[in-house]
Short mmCIF file of C-alpha atoms and ligand atoms in Angstrom, two decimals:
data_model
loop_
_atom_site.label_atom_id
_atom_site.label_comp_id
_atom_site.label_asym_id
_atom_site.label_seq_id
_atom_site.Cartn_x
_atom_site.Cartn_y
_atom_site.Cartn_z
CA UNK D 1 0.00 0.00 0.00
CA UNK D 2 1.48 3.50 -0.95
CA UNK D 3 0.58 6.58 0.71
CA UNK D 4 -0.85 8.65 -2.66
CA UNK D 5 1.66 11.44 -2.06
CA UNK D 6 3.00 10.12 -5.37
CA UNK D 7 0.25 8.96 -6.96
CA UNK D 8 0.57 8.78 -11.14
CA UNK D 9 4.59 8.85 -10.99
CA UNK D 10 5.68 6.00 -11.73
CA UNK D 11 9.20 4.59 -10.83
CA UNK D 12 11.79 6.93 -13.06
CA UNK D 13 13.62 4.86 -15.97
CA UNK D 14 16.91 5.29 -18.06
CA UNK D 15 14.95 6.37 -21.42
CA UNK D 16 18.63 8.07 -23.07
CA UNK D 17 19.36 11.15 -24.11
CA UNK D 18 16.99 11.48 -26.94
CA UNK D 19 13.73 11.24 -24.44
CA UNK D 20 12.26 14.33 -24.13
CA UNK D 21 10.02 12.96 -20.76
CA UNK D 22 10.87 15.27 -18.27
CA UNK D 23 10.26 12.09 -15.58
CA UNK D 24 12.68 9.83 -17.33
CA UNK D 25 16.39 9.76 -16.55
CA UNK D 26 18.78 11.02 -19.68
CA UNK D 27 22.22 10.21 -19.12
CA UNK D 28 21.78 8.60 -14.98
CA UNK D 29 21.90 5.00 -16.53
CA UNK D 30 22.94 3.39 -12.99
CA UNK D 31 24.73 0.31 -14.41
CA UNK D 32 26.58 2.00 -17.55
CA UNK D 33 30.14 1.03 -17.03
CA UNK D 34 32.50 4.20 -16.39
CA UNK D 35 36.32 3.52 -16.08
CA UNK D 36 35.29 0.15 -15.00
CA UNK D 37 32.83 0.96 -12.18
CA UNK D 38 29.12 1.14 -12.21
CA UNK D 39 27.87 5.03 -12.77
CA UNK D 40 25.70 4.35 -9.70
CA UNK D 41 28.90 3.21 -7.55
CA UNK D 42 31.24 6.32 -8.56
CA UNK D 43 27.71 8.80 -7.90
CA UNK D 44 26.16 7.19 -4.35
CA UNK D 45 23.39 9.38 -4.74
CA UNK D 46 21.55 10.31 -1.45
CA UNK D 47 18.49 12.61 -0.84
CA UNK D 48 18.84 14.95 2.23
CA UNK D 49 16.12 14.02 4.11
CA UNK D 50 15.69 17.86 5.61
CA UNK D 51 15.26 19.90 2.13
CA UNK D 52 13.13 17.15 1.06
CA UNK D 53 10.84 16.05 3.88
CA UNK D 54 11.26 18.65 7.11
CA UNK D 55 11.56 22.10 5.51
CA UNK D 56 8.05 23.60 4.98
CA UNK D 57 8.86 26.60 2.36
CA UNK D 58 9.30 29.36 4.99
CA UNK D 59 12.25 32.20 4.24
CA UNK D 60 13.45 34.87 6.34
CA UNK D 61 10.21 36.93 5.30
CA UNK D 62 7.51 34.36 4.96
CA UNK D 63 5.81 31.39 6.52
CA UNK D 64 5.96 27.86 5.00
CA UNK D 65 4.18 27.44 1.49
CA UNK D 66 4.16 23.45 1.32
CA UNK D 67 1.28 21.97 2.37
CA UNK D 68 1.93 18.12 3.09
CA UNK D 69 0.24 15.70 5.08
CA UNK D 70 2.55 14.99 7.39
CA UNK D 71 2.47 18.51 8.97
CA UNK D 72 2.30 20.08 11.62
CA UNK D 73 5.68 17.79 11.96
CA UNK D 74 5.30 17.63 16.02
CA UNK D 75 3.74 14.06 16.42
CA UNK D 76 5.06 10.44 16.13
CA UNK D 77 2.50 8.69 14.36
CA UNK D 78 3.26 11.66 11.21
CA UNK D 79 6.56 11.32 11.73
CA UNK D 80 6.04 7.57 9.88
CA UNK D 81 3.98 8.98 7.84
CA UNK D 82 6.68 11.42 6.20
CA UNK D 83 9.07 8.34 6.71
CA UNK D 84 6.30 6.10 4.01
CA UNK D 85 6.46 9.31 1.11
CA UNK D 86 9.94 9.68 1.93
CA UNK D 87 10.70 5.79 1.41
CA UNK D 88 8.30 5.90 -1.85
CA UNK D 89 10.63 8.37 -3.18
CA UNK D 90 13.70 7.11 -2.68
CA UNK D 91 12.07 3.85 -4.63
CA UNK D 92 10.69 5.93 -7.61
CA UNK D 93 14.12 7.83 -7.96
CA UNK D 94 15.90 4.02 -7.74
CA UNK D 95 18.74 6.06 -5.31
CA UNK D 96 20.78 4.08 -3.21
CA UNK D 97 20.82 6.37 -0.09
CA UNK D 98 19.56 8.90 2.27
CA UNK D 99 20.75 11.23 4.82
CA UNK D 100 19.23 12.47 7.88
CA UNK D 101 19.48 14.90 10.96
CA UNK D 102 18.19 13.95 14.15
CA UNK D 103 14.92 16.74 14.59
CA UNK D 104 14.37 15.79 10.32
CA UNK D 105 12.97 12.33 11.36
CA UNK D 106 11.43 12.78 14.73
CA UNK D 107 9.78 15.43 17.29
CA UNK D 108 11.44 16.73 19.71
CA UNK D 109 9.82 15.87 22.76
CA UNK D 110 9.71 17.53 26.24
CA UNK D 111 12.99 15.37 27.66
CA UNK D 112 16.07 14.56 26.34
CA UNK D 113 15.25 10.96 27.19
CA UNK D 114 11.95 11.07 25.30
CA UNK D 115 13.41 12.53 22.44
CA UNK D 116 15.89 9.54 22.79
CA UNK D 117 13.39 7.03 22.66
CA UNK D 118 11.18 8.46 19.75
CA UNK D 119 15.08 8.13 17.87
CA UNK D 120 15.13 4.66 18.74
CA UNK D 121 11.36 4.04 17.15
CA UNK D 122 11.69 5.58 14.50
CA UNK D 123 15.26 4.08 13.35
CA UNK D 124 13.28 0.88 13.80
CA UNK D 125 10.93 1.99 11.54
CA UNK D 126 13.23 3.18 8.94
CA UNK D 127 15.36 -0.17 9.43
CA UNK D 128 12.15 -2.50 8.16
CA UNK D 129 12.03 -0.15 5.24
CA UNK D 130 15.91 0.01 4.47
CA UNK D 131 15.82 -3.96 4.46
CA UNK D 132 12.74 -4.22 2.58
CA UNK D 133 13.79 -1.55 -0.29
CA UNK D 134 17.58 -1.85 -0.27
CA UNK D 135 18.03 1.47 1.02
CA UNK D 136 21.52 2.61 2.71
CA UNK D 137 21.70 5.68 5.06
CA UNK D 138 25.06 7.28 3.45
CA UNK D 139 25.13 9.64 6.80
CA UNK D 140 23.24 10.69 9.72
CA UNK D 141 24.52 13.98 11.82
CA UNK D 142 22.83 16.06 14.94
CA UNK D 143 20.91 19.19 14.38
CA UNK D 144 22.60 21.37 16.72
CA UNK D 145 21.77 24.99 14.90
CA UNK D 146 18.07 24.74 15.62
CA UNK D 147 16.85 24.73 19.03
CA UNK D 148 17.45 27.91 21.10
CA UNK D 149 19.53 25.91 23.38
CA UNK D 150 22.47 26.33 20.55
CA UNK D 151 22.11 29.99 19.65
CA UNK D 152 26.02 30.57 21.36
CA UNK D 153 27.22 27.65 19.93
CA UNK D 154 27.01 23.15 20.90
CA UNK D 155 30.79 22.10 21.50
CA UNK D 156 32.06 25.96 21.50
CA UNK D 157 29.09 27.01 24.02
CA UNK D 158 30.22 29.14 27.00
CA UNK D 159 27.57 27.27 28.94
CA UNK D 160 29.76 23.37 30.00
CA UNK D 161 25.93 22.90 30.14
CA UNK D 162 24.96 22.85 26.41
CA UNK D 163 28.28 20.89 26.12
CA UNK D 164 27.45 18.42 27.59
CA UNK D 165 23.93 18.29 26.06
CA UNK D 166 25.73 18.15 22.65
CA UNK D 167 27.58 15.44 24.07
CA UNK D 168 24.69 13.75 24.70
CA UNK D 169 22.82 14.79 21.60
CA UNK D 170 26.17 13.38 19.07
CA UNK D 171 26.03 9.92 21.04
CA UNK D 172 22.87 9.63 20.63
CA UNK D 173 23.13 10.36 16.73
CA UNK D 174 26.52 8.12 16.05
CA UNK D 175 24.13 5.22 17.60
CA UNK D 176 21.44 5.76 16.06
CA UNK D 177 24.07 5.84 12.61
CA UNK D 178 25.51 2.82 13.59
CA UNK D 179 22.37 0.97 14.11
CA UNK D 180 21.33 2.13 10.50
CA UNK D 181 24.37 1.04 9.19
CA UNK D 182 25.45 4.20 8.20
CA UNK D 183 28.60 4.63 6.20
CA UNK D 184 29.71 7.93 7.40
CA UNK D 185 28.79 10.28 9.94
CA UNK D 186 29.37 14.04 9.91
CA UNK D 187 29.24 17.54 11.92
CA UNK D 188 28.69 20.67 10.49
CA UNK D 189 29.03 23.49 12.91
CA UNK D 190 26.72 26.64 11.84
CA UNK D 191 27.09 27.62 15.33
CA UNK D 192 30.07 26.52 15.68
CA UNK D 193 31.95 30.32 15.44
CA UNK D 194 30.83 33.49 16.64
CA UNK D 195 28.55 36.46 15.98
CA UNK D 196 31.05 39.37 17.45
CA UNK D 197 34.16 38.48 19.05
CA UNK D 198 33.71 41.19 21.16
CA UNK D 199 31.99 37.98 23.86
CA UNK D 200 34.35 35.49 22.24
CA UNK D 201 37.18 33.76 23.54
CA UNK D 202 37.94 32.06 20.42
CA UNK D 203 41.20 29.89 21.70
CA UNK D 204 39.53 28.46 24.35
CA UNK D 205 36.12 27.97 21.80
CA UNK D 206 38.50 25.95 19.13
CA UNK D 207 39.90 23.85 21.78
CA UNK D 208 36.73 22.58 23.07
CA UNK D 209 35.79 22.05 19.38
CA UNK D 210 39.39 19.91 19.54
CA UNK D 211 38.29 17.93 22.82
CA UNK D 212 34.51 17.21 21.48
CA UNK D 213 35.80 15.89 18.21
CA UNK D 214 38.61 13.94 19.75
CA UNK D 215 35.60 12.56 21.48
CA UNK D 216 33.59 11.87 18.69
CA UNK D 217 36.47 10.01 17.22
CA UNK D 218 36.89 7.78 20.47
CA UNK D 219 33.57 6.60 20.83
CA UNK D 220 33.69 6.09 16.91
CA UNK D 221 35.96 3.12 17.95
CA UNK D 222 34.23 2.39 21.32
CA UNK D 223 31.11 1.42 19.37
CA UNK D 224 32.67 -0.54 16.36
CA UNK D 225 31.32 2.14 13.77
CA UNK D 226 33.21 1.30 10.68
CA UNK D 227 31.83 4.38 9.03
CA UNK D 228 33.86 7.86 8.17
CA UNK D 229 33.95 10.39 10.44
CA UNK D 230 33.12 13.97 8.59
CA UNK D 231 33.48 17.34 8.93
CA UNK D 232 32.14 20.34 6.72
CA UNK D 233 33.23 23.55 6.21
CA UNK D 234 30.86 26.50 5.58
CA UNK D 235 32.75 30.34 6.42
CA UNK D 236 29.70 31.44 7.57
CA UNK D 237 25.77 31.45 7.98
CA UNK D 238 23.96 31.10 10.61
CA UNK D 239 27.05 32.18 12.47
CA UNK D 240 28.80 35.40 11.59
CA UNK D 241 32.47 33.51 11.40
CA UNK D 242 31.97 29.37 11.47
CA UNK D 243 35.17 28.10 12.70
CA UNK D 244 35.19 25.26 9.88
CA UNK D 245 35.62 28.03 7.36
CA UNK D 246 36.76 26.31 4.16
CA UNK D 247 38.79 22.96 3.25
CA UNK D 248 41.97 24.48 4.10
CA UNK D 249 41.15 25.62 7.41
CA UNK D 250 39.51 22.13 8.69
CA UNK D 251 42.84 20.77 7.57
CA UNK D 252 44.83 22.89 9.55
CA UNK D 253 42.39 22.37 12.21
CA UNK D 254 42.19 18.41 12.53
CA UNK D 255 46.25 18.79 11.92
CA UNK D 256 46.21 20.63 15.61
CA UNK D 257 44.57 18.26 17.38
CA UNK D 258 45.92 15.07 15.70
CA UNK D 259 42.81 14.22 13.93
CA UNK D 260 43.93 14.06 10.23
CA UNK D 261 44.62 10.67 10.21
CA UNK D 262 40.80 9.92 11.57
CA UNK D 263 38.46 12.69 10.16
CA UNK D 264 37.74 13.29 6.24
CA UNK D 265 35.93 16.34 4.75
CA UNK D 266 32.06 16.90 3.58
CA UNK D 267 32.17 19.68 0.93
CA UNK D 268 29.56 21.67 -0.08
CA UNK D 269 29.37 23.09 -3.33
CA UNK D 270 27.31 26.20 -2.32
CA UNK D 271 29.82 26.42 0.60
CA UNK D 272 32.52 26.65 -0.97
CA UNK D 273 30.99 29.58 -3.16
CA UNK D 274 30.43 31.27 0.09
CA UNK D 275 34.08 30.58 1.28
CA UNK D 276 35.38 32.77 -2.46
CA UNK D 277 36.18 29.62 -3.46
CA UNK D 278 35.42 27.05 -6.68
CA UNK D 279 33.86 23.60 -5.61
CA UNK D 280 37.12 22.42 -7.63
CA UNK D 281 39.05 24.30 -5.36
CA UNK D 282 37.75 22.52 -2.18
CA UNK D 283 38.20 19.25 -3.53
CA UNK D 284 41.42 20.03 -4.41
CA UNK D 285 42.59 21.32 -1.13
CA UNK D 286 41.02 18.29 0.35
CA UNK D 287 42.16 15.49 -2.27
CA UNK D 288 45.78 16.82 -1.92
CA UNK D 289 45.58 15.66 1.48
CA UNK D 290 44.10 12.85 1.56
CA UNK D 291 41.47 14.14 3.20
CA UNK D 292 38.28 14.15 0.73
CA UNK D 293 35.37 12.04 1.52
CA UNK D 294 31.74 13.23 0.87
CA UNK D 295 30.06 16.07 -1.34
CA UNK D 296 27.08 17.35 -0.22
CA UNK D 297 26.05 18.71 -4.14
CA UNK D 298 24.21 21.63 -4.79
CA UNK D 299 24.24 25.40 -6.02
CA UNK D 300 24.05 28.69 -5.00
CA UNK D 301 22.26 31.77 -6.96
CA UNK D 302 25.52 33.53 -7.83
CA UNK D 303 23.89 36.89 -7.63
CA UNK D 304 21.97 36.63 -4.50
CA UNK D 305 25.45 35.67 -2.14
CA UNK D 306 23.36 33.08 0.00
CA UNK D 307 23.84 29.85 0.57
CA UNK D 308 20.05 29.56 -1.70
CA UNK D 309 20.69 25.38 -1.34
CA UNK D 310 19.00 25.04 -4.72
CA UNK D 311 19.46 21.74 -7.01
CA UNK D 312 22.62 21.61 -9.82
CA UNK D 313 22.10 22.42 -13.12
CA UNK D 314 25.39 23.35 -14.35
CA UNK D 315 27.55 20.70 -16.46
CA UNK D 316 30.18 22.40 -16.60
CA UNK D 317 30.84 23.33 -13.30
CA UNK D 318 29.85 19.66 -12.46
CA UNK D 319 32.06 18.29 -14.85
CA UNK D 320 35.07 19.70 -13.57
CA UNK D 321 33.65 18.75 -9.85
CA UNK D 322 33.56 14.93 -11.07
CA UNK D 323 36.92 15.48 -12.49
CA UNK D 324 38.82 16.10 -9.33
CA UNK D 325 36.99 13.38 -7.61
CA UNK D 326 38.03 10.80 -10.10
CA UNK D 327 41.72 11.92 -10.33
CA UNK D 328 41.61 11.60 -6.50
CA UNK D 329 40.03 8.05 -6.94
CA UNK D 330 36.31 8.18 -6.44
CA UNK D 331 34.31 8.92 -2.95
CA UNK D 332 35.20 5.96 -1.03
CA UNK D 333 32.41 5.76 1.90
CA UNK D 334 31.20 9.46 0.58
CA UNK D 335 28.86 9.84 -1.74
CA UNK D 336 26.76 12.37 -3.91
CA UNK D 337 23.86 13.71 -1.39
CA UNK D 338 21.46 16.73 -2.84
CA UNK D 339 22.18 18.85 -0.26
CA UNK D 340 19.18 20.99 -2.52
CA UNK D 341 16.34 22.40 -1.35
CA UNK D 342 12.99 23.11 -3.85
CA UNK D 343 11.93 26.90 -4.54
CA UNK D 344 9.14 27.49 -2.15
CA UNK D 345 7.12 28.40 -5.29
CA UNK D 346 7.46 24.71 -6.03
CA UNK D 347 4.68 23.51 -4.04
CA UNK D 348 3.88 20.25 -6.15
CA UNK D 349 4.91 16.88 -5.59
CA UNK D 350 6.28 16.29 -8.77
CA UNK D 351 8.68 19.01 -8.26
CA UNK D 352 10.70 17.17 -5.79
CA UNK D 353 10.95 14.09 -8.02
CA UNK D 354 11.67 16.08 -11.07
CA UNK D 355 14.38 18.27 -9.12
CA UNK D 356 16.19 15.03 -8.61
CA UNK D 357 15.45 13.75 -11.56
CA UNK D 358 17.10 16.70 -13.31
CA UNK D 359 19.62 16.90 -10.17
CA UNK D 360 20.83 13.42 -11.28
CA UNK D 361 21.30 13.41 -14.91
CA UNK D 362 23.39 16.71 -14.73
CA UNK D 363 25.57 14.33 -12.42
CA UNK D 364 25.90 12.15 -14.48
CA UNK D 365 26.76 13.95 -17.60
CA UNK D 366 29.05 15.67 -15.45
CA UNK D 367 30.53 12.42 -14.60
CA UNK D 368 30.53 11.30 -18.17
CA UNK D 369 32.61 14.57 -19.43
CA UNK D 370 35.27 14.00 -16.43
CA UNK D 371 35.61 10.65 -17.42
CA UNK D 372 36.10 11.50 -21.10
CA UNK D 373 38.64 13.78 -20.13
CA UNK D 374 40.49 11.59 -18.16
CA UNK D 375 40.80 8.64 -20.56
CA UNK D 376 41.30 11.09 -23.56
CA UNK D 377 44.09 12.67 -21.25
CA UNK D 378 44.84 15.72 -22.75
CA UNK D 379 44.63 18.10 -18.89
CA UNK D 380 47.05 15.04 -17.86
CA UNK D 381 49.62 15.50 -20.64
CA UNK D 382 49.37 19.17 -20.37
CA UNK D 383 49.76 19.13 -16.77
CA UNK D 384 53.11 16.34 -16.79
CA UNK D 385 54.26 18.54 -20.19
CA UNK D 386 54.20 22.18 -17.68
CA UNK D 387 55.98 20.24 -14.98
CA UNK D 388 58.33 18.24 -17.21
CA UNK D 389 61.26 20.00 -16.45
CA UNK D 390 60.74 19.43 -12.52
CA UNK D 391 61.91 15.62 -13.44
CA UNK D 392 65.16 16.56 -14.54
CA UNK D 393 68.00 15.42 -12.70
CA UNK D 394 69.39 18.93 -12.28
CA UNK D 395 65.89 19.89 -10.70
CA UNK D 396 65.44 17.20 -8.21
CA UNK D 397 68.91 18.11 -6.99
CA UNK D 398 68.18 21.36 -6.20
CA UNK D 399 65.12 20.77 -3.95
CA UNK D 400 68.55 18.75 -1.77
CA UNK D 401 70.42 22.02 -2.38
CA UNK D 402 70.40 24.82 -0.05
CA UNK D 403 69.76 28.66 -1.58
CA UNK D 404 73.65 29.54 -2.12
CA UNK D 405 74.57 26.79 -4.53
CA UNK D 406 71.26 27.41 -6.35
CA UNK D 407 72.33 30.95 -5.88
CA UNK D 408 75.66 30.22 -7.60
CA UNK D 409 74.25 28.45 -10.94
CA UNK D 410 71.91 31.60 -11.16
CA UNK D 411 74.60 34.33 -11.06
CA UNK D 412 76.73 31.89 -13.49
CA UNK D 413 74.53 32.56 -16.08
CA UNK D 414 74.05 28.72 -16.14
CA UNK D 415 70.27 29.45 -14.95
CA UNK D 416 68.13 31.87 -16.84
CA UNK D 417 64.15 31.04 -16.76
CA UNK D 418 62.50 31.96 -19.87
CA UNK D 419 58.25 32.21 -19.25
CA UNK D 420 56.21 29.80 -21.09
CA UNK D 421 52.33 30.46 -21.89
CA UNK D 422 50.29 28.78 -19.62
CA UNK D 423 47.71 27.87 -22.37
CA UNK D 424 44.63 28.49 -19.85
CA UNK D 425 41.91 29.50 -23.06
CA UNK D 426 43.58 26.28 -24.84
CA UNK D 427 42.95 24.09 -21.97
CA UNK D 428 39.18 25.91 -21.42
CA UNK D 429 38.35 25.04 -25.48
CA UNK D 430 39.66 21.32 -24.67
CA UNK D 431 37.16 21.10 -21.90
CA UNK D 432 34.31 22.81 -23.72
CA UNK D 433 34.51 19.86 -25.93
CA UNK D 434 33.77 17.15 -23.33
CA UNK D 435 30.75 19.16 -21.22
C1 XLS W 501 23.97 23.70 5.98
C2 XLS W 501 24.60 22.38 5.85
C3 XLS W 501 23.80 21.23 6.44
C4 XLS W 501 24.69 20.04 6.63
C5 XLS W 501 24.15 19.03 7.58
O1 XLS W 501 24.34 24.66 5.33
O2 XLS W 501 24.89 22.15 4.52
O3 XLS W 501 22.70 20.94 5.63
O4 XLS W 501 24.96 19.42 5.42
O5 XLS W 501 23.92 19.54 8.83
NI1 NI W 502 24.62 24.00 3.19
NI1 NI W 503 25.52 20.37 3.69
#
């Protein structure tokens, strides 16, 4: 029995690229063989369970605009309810994940220990479904922006108080993960950073951070959870400053407290727009460190300079995304979750499948173009061609030198650098012809 919610979409099918149905998949053909792997295995698609199932429409000036069932979202029994649509859609879409916050998939109740039992029912209830559908959770994580109780902050709260409730509140979450069978769990801090520092001691804030996710990582090990641990940058919003600023920073970050060898990265696209940054550039950062393990994929409205969550629709900018990810050797536990929230103009049901439907074929003609690049090879051979010389002999010596015998070949004569083009509008044609 099926709830209606969806009723006359029918499950979404691979139809190719000459199928003008705008609920039929164009280029996501799950089992098409890309550098040897499934399409489906190097994606991992995953639908955010919050954009998707707990955010009503509202915006800074207006109330919600969805009207769904399931609402108001304060009682147990609806709670299921939005679980059943949510299940039917991951079905129709054919993805092989999900990911959740804690307040997306149950009510807060009055107690924390209430709270912690409705957790428990309802990852029951979402267990029977995973097992019956083949669904995986790719990554569950604490909301701990929401509540009032985290307006200065969860693990960087002046209050040892709301520490310790945060404490409590990421347990609770890793458990629940664990029980699910999650393959990764991550923290994002929006309040995690400050609104003036004028009432911030920011040392003694980033240490605590340190401690609680030092903590995380312990009882990561205490439980048996196999999963990733994640952690993803955003510079700023809620929060004025967020202390996980951008890839570079969370590096330098887990580097302090001796965490780099334990905790990977979630990047955001629309995050790392925010940061001044490309998504490229994130992965980058993070790939060149070993460090990469989840996107959370999405865009921002480059005019408006919010973080508007909205789905992808730029191949391009995916391409190059896909690119980076495959040079650094695919997601590993991560995965592709639509971090993507509708327009709350988009009131219909069909606009959340179509959003992912769309979502998920400019994925995977983003995919397609990276992986045409790569096993054409030209960015490859330009890139070893521009560093050539850096094999040499005489070059690998000098990075054993010291700066006066360098010195000395320069003010022989022997050295004199002449500048070579850099090629970048060649190298932007070459990828125009893959996306
Ligand atoms: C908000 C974040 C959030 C995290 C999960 O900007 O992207 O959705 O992914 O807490
Ligand atoms: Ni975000
Ligand atoms: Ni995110």
């Amino acid at each position: 029995m099926t709830t209606g919610f969806f009723d006359g979409i029918d499950p979404i099918q691979f139809e190719g690229e000459n199928s003008t149905n705008p609920l039929a998949y164009s280029h996501y053909d799950g089992d098409a063989l890309i550098m040897g792997k499934r399409m489906k295995d190097h994606l991992r698609f995953a639908v955010a369970y919050w954009h998707s199932f707990a955010w009503e429409g509202g915006d800074p000036f207006g109330g919600p605009t969805f009207v769904r069932p399931w609402h108001p979202q304060d009682d147990m029994g609806r709670a299921k309810m939005k679980a059943d649509v949510a299940f039917e859609m991951f079905g129709i879409l054919g993805v092989p994940f999900f990911c959740w916050h804690d307040v997306d998939i149950r009510p807060e109740a009055a107690t924390f220990a209430e709270s912690l039992a409705r957790l428990d029912e309802i990852t029951d209830y979402f267990g029977a479904k995973m097992e019956d559908q083949k669904i995986d959770c790719l990554w569950g994580t604490a909301n701990m922006f929401s509540h009032r109780r985290w307006m200065a902050g969860a693990s960087t709260n002046p209050d040892p108080d709301v520490f310790a409730y945060a404490a409590a509140t990421v347990k609770s979450c890793m458990d629940a993960t664990h029980k699910l069978g999650g393959q990764n769990y991550v923290l994002w801090g929006g309040r995690e950073g400050y609104e003036t520092l004028l009432n911030t001691d920011m040392g003694r804030e980033l240490d605590h951070m340190g401690r609680f996710l030092s903590m995380v990582v312990d009882y990561k090990h205490k439980i048996g959870f196999e999963g990733t641990i994640l952690v993803e940058p955003k510079p700023q919003e809620p929060s004025k400053h967020q202390y996980d600023y951008d890839a570079a920073t969370c590096i330098g970050f887990l580097r302090k407290y001796g965490l780099e060898g334990e905790v990977k990265l979630n990047l955001e696209q629309g995050h790392a727009i925010l940061a001044g940054h490309s998504f490229e550039h994130e992965i980058a950062v993070a790939a060149s460190e070993g460090m990469l393990g989840s996107i959370d994929m999405n865009r921002n409205d480059y005019q408006s300079g919010w973080d508007t969550d909205q789905f992808p629709n730029n191949v391009p900018e995916v391409a190059l995304t896909y690119y980076h990810i495959l040079k650094a050797g695919g997601l590993g536990t991560g995965g592709t979750n639509f971090d993507a929230k509708l327009r709350r103009q988009s009131l219909d049901p069909v606009d959340l499948v179509a959003a992912h439907v769309g979502a998920m074929d400019v994925c995977a003609r983003g995919l397609n173009a990276a992986a045409a690049m790569l096993e054409d090879g030209g960015l490859e051979e330009a890139l070893s061609t521009r560093y050539a010389d850096w094999d040499t002999a005489r070059a690998k010596s000098m990075l054993q030198g010291d700066l006066s015998t360098i010195a000395a070949d320069v003010i022989s004569g022997k050295i004199d650098p002449q500048p070579r083009s850099g090629q970048q509008e060649i190298l932007e044609n070459y990828v125009n012809r893959f996306v």
